CSV table of C-alpha atoms in Angstrom, one decimal:
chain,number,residue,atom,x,y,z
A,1,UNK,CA,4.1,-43.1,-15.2
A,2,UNK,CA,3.2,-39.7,-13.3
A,3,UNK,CA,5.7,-36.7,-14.6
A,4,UNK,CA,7.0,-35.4,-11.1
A,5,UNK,CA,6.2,-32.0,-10.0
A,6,UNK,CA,8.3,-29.2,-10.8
A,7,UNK,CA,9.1,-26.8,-7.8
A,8,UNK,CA,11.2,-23.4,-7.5
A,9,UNK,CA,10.9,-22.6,-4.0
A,10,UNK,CA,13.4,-19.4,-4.5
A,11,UNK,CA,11.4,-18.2,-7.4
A,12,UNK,CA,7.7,-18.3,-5.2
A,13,UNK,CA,9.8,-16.8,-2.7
A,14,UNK,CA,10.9,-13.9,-4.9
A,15,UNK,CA,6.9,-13.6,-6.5
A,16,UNK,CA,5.7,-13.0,-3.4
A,17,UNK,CA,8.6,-10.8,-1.9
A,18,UNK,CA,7.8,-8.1,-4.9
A,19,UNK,CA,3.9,-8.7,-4.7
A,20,UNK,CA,3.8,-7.5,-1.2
A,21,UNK,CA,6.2,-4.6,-2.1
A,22,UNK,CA,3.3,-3.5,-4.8
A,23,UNK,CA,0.4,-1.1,-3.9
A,24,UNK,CA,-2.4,-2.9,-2.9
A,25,UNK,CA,-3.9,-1.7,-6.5
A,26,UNK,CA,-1.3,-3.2,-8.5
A,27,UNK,CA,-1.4,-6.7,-6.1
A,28,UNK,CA,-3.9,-9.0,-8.0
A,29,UNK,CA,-3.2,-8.0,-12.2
A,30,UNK,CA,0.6,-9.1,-10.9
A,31,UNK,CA,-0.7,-12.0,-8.7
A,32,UNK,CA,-2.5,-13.1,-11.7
A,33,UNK,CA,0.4,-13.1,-14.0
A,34,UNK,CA,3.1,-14.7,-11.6
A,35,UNK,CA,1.1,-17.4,-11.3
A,36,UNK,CA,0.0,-17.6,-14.7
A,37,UNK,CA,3.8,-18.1,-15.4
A,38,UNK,CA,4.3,-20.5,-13.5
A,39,UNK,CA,1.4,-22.9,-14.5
A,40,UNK,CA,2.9,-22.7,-17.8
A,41,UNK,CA,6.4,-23.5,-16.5
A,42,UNK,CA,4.7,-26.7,-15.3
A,43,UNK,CA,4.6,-25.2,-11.8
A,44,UNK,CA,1.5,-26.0,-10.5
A,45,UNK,CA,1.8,-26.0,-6.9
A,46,UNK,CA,4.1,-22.8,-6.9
A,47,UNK,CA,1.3,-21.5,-9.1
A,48,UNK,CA,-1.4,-22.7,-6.3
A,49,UNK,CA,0.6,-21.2,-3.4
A,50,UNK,CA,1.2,-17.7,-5.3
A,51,UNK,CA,-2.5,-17.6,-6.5
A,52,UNK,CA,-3.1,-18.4,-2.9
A,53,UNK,CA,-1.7,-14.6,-1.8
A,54,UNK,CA,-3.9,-12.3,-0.2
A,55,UNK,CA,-3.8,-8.6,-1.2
A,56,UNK,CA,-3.1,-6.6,1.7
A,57,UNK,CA,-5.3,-3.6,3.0
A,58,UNK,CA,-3.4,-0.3,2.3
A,59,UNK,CA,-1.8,0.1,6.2
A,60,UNK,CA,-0.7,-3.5,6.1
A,61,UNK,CA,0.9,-2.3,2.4
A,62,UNK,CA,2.2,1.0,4.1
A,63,UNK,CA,3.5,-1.2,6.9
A,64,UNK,CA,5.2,-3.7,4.9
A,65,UNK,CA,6.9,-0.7,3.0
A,66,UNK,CA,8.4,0.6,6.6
A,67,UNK,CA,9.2,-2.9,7.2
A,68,UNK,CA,11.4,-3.0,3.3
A,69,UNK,CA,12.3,1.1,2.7
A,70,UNK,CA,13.5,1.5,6.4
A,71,UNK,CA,15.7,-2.1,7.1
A,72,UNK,CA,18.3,-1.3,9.5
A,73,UNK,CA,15.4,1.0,11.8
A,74,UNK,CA,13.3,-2.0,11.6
A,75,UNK,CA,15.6,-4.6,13.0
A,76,UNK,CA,16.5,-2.1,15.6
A,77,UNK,CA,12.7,-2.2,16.4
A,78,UNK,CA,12.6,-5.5,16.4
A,79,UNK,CA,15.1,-5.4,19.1
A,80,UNK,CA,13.4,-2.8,21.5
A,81,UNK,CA,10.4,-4.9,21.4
A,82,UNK,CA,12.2,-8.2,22.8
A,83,UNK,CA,14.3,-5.9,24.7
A,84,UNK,CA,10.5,-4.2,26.2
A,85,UNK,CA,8.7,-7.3,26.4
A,86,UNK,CA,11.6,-9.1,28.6
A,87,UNK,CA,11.7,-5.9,31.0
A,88,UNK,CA,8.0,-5.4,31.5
A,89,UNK,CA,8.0,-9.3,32.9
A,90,UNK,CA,9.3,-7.6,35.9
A,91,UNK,CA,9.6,-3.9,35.7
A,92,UNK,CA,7.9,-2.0,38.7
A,93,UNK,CA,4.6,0.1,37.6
A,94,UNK,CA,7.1,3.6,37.5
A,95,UNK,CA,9.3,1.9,35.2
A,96,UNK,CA,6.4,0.3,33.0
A,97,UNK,CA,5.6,4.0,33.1
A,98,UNK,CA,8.3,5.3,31.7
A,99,UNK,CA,8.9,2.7,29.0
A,100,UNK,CA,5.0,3.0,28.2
A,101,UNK,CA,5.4,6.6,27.0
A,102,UNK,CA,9.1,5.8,24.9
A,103,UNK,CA,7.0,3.3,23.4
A,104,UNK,CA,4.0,5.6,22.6
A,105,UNK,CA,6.8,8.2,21.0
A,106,UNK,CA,8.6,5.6,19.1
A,107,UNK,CA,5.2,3.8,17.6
A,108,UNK,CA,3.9,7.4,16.6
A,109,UNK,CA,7.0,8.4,14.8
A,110,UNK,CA,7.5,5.2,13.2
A,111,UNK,CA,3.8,5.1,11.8
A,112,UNK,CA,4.7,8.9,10.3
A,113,UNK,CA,7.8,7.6,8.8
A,114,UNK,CA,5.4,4.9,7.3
A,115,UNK,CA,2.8,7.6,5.9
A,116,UNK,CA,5.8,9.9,4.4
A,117,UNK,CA,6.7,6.6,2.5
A,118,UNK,CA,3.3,6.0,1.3
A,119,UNK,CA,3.0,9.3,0.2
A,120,UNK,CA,6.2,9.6,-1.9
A,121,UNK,CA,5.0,6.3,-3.6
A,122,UNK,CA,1.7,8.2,-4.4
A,123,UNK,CA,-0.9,6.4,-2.3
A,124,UNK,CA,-1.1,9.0,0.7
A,125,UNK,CA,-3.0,7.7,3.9
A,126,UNK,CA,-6.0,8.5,5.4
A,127,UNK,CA,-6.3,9.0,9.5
A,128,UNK,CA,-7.8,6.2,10.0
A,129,UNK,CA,-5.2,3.8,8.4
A,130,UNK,CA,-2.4,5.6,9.6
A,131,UNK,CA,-4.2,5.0,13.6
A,132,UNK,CA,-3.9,0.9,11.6
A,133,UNK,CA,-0.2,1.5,11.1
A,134,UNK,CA,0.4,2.9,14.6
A,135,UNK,CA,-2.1,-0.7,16.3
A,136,UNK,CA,0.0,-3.2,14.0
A,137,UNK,CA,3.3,-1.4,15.0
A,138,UNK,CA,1.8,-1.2,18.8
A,139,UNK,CA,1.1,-5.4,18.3
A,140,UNK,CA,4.8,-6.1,17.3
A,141,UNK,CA,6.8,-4.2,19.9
A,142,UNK,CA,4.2,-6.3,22.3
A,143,UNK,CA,3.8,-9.7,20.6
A,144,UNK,CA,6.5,-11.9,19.1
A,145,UNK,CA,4.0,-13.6,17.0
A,146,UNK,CA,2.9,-9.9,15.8
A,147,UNK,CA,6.6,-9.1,15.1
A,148,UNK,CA,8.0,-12.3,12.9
A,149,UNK,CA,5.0,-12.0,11.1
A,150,UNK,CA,5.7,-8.5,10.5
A,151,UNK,CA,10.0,-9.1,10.1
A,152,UNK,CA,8.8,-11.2,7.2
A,153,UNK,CA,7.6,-8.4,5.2
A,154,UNK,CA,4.1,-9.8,3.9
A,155,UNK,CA,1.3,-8.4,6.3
A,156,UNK,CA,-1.9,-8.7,4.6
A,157,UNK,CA,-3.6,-6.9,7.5
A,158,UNK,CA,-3.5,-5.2,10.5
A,159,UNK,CA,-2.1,-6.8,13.7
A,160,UNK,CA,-4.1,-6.2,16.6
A,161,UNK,CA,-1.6,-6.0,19.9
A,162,UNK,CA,-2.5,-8.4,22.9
A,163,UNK,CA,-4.2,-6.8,25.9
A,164,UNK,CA,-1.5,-6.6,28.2
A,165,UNK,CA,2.2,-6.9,26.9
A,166,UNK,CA,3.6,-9.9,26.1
A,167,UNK,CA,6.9,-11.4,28.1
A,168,UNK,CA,9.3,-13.3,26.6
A,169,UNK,CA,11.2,-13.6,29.7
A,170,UNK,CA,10.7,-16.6,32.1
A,171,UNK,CA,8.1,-15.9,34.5
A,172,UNK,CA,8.2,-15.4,38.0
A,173,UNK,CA,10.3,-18.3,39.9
A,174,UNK,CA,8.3,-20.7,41.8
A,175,UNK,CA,8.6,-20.5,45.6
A,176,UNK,CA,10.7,-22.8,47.0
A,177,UNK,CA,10.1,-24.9,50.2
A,178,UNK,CA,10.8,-23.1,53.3
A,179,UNK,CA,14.4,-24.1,54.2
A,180,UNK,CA,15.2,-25.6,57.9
A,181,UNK,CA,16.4,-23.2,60.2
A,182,UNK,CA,19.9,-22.5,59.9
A,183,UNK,CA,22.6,-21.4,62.2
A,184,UNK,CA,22.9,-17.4,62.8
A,185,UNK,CA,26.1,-17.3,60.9
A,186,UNK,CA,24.4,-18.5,57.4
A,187,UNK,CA,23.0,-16.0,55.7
A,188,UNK,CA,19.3,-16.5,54.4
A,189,UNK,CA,19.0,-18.2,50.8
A,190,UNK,CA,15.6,-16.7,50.0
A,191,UNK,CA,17.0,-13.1,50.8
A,192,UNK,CA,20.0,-14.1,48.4
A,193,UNK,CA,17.7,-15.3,45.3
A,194,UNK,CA,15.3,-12.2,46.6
A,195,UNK,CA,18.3,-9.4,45.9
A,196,UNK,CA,19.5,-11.5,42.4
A,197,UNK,CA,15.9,-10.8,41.2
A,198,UNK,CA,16.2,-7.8,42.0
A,199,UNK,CA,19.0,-6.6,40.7
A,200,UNK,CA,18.2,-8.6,37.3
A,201,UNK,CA,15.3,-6.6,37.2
A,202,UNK,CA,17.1,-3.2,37.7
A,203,UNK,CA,19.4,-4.3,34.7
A,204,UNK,CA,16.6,-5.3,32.2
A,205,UNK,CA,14.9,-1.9,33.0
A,206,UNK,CA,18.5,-0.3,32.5
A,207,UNK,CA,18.8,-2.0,29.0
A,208,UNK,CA,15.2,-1.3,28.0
A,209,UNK,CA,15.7,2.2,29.0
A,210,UNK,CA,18.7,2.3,26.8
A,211,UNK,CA,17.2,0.7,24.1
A,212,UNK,CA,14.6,2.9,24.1
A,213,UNK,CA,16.4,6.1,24.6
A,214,UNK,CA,18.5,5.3,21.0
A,215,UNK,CA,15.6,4.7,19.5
A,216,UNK,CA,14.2,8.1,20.2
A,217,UNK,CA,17.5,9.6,19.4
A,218,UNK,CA,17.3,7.9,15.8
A,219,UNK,CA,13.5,8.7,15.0
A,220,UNK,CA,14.8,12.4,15.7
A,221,UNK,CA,17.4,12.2,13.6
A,222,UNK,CA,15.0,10.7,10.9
A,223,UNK,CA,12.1,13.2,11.8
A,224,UNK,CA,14.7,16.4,10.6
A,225,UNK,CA,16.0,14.3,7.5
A,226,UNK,CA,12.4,13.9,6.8
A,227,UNK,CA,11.6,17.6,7.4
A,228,UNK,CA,14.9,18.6,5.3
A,229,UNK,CA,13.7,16.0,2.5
A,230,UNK,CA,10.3,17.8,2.5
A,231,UNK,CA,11.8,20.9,2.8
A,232,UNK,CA,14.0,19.8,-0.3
A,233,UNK,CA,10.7,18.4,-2.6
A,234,UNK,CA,8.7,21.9,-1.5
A,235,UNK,CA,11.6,23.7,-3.0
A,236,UNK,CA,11.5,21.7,-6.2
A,237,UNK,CA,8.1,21.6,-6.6
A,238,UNK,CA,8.3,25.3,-6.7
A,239,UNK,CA,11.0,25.3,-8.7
A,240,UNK,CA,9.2,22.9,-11.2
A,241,UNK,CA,5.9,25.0,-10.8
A,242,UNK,CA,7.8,28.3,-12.1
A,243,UNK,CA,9.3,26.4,-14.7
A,244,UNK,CA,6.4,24.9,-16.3
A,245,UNK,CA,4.8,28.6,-15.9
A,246,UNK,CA,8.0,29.9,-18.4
A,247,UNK,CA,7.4,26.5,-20.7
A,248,UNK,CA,3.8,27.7,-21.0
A,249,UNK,CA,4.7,31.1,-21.7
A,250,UNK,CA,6.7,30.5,-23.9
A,251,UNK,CA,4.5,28.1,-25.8
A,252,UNK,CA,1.3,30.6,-25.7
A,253,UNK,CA,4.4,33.2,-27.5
A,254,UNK,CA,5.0,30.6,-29.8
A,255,UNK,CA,1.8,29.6,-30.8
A,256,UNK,CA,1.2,33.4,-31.4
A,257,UNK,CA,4.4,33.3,-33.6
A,258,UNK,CA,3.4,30.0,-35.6
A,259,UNK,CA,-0.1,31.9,-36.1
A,260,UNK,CA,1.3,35.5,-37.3
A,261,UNK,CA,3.7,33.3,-39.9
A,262,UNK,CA,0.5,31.4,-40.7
A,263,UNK,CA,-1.3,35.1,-41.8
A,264,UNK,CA,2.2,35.7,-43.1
A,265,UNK,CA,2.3,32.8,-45.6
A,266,UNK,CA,-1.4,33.5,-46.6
A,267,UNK,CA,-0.8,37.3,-47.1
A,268,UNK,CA,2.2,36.1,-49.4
A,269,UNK,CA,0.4,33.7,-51.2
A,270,UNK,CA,-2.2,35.9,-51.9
A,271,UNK,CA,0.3,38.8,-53.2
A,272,UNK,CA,1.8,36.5,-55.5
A,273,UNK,CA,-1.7,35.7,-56.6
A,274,UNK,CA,-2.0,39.4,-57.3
A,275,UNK,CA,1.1,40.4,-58.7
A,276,UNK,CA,0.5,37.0,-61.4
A,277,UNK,CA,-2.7,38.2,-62.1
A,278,UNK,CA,-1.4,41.8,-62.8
A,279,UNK,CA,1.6,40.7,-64.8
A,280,UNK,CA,-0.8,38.7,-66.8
A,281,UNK,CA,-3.4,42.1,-67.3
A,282,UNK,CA,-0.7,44.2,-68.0
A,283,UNK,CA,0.8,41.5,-70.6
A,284,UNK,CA,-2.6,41.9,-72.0
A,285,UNK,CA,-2.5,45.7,-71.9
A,286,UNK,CA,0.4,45.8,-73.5
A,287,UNK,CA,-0.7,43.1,-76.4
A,288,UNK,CA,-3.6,45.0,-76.8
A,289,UNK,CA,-1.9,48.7,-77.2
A,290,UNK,CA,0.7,46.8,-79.3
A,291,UNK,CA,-2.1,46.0,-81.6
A,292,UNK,CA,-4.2,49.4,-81.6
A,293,UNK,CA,-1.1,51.1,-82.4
A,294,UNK,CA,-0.8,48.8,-85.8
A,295,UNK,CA,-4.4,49.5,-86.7
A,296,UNK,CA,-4.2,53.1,-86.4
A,297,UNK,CA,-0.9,53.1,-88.5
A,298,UNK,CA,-3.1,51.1,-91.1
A,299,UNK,CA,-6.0,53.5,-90.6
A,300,UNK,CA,-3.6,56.5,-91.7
A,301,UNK,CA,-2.0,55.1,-94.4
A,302,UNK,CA,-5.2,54.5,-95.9
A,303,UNK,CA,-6.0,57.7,-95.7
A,304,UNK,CA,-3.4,59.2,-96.8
């Protein structure tokens, strides 16, 4: 009788949760040994499917650490690009205008919020993958695929936006019929339907306007917590630099001490070689005039 499978769904779930919080350079030695645990667990398809992982390049990494580090700014992103992508379904070219460049501000301090990260987890980025960081965020303000892909947290590489921006609102209505004349009294449906549109319009613009505007306001706020955070590490690294010059000093003094006790104990040693060795001569001397002295009484006795 075949022994049924053993799954953990929440445990391949949580591998790959903190294998795509990992540096890319760290991805495959832990790949290797999540799975290798659960093969031995008898978990051979939650072994398959976490061996099946793909390490992400470095601004997919950097993007998936925005996405984790920065949760409450991400869903808010996440929000402006439904909120974008229903307004530019209908916005007029000087409102697309408008929204284009809050985009453009909001994608570029995002991507710098992403790079800071990076660099405080030690793997600062290069131009060019930051310019990566700033396309996939471009893709999911304009894409919905783009942007559950990137909600999930596991990008394995960059997202490349569509051409034009995507709209998740309902497209243009389809013309109707042309009504039969009515009496002058009855105002004219088309011109009714023609005004709703428009004034649904004005209020998508007004909330994408809005949404954007907050945005901006909170990368600002961001941007000077960023600067006072730097400000803050720059002061400590200073701080850390002038205290490792004092621990060095002070090592270099004692080193100098440990040395000058070192010539210290030999000098001793040595002295107390000395003075045993002149103890034992003078003994000697002392033996010897001990014993002249008794001969030269003996001589003069005898010749007396």
């Amino acid at each position: 009788m075949r022994r049924k499978e053993v799954r953990d769904e929440g445990e391949v779930e949580a591998a790959l949760d903190e294998l795509y919080a990992l540096p890319p350079s760290d991805f495959v030695a832990r790949r290797e040994e999540r799975a290798a645990a659960a093969r031995t667990a008898g978990r051979t398809e939650d072994a398959r499917r976490i061996r099946a992982a793909r390490r992400p390049t470095l601004a997919a990494w950097a993007a998936n650490l925005l996405r984790r580090s920065r949760p409450d700014e991400a869903e808010r992103f996440l929000e402006l690009g439904r909120a974008l992508r229903e307004a530019y379904a209908t916005l007029d070219p000087e409102g697309l205008k408008e929204l284009s460049a809050q985009r453009r501000r909001i994608v570029s301090e995002l991507s710098r919020q992403a790079a800071a990260l990076a660099r405080e987890a030690g793997h600062p980025l290069s131009d060019a993958v930051q310019r990566d960081v700033e396309t996939t965020l471009r893709a999911v303000l304009a894409d919905p695929d783009a942007a559950e892909v990137w909600a999930g947290g596991r990008l394995e590489s960059t997202l490349t936006p569509p051409s034009e921006f995507a709209a998740t609102a309902p497209g243009p209505a389809r013309k109707e019929p042309r009504a039969p004349a009515r009496a002058p009294s009855a105002p004219p449906r088309g011109k009714d339907e023609l005004a709703q549109r428009r004034a649904e319009r004005q209020q998508r613009l007004a909330l994408a306007q809005e949404a954007a505007r907050e945005a901006e306001v909170r990368l600002r706020d961001r941007r000077t917590e960023q600067e006072r955070a730097d400000a803050d590490l720059e002061a400590a690294r200073e701080r850390h630099r002038e205290a490792q010059e004092q621990v060095t000093a002070v090592e270099d003094r004692l080193r100098q001490a440990r040395a000058e006790l070192e010539r210290a104990e030999r000098e001793r040693t040595e002295a107390q070689e000395r003075g045993r060795a002149a103890a034992g001569a003078r003994a000697r001397a002392e033996r010897e005039a001990r014993e002249a002295a008794r001969q030269a009484e003996r001589a003069a006795k005898a010749a007396r």
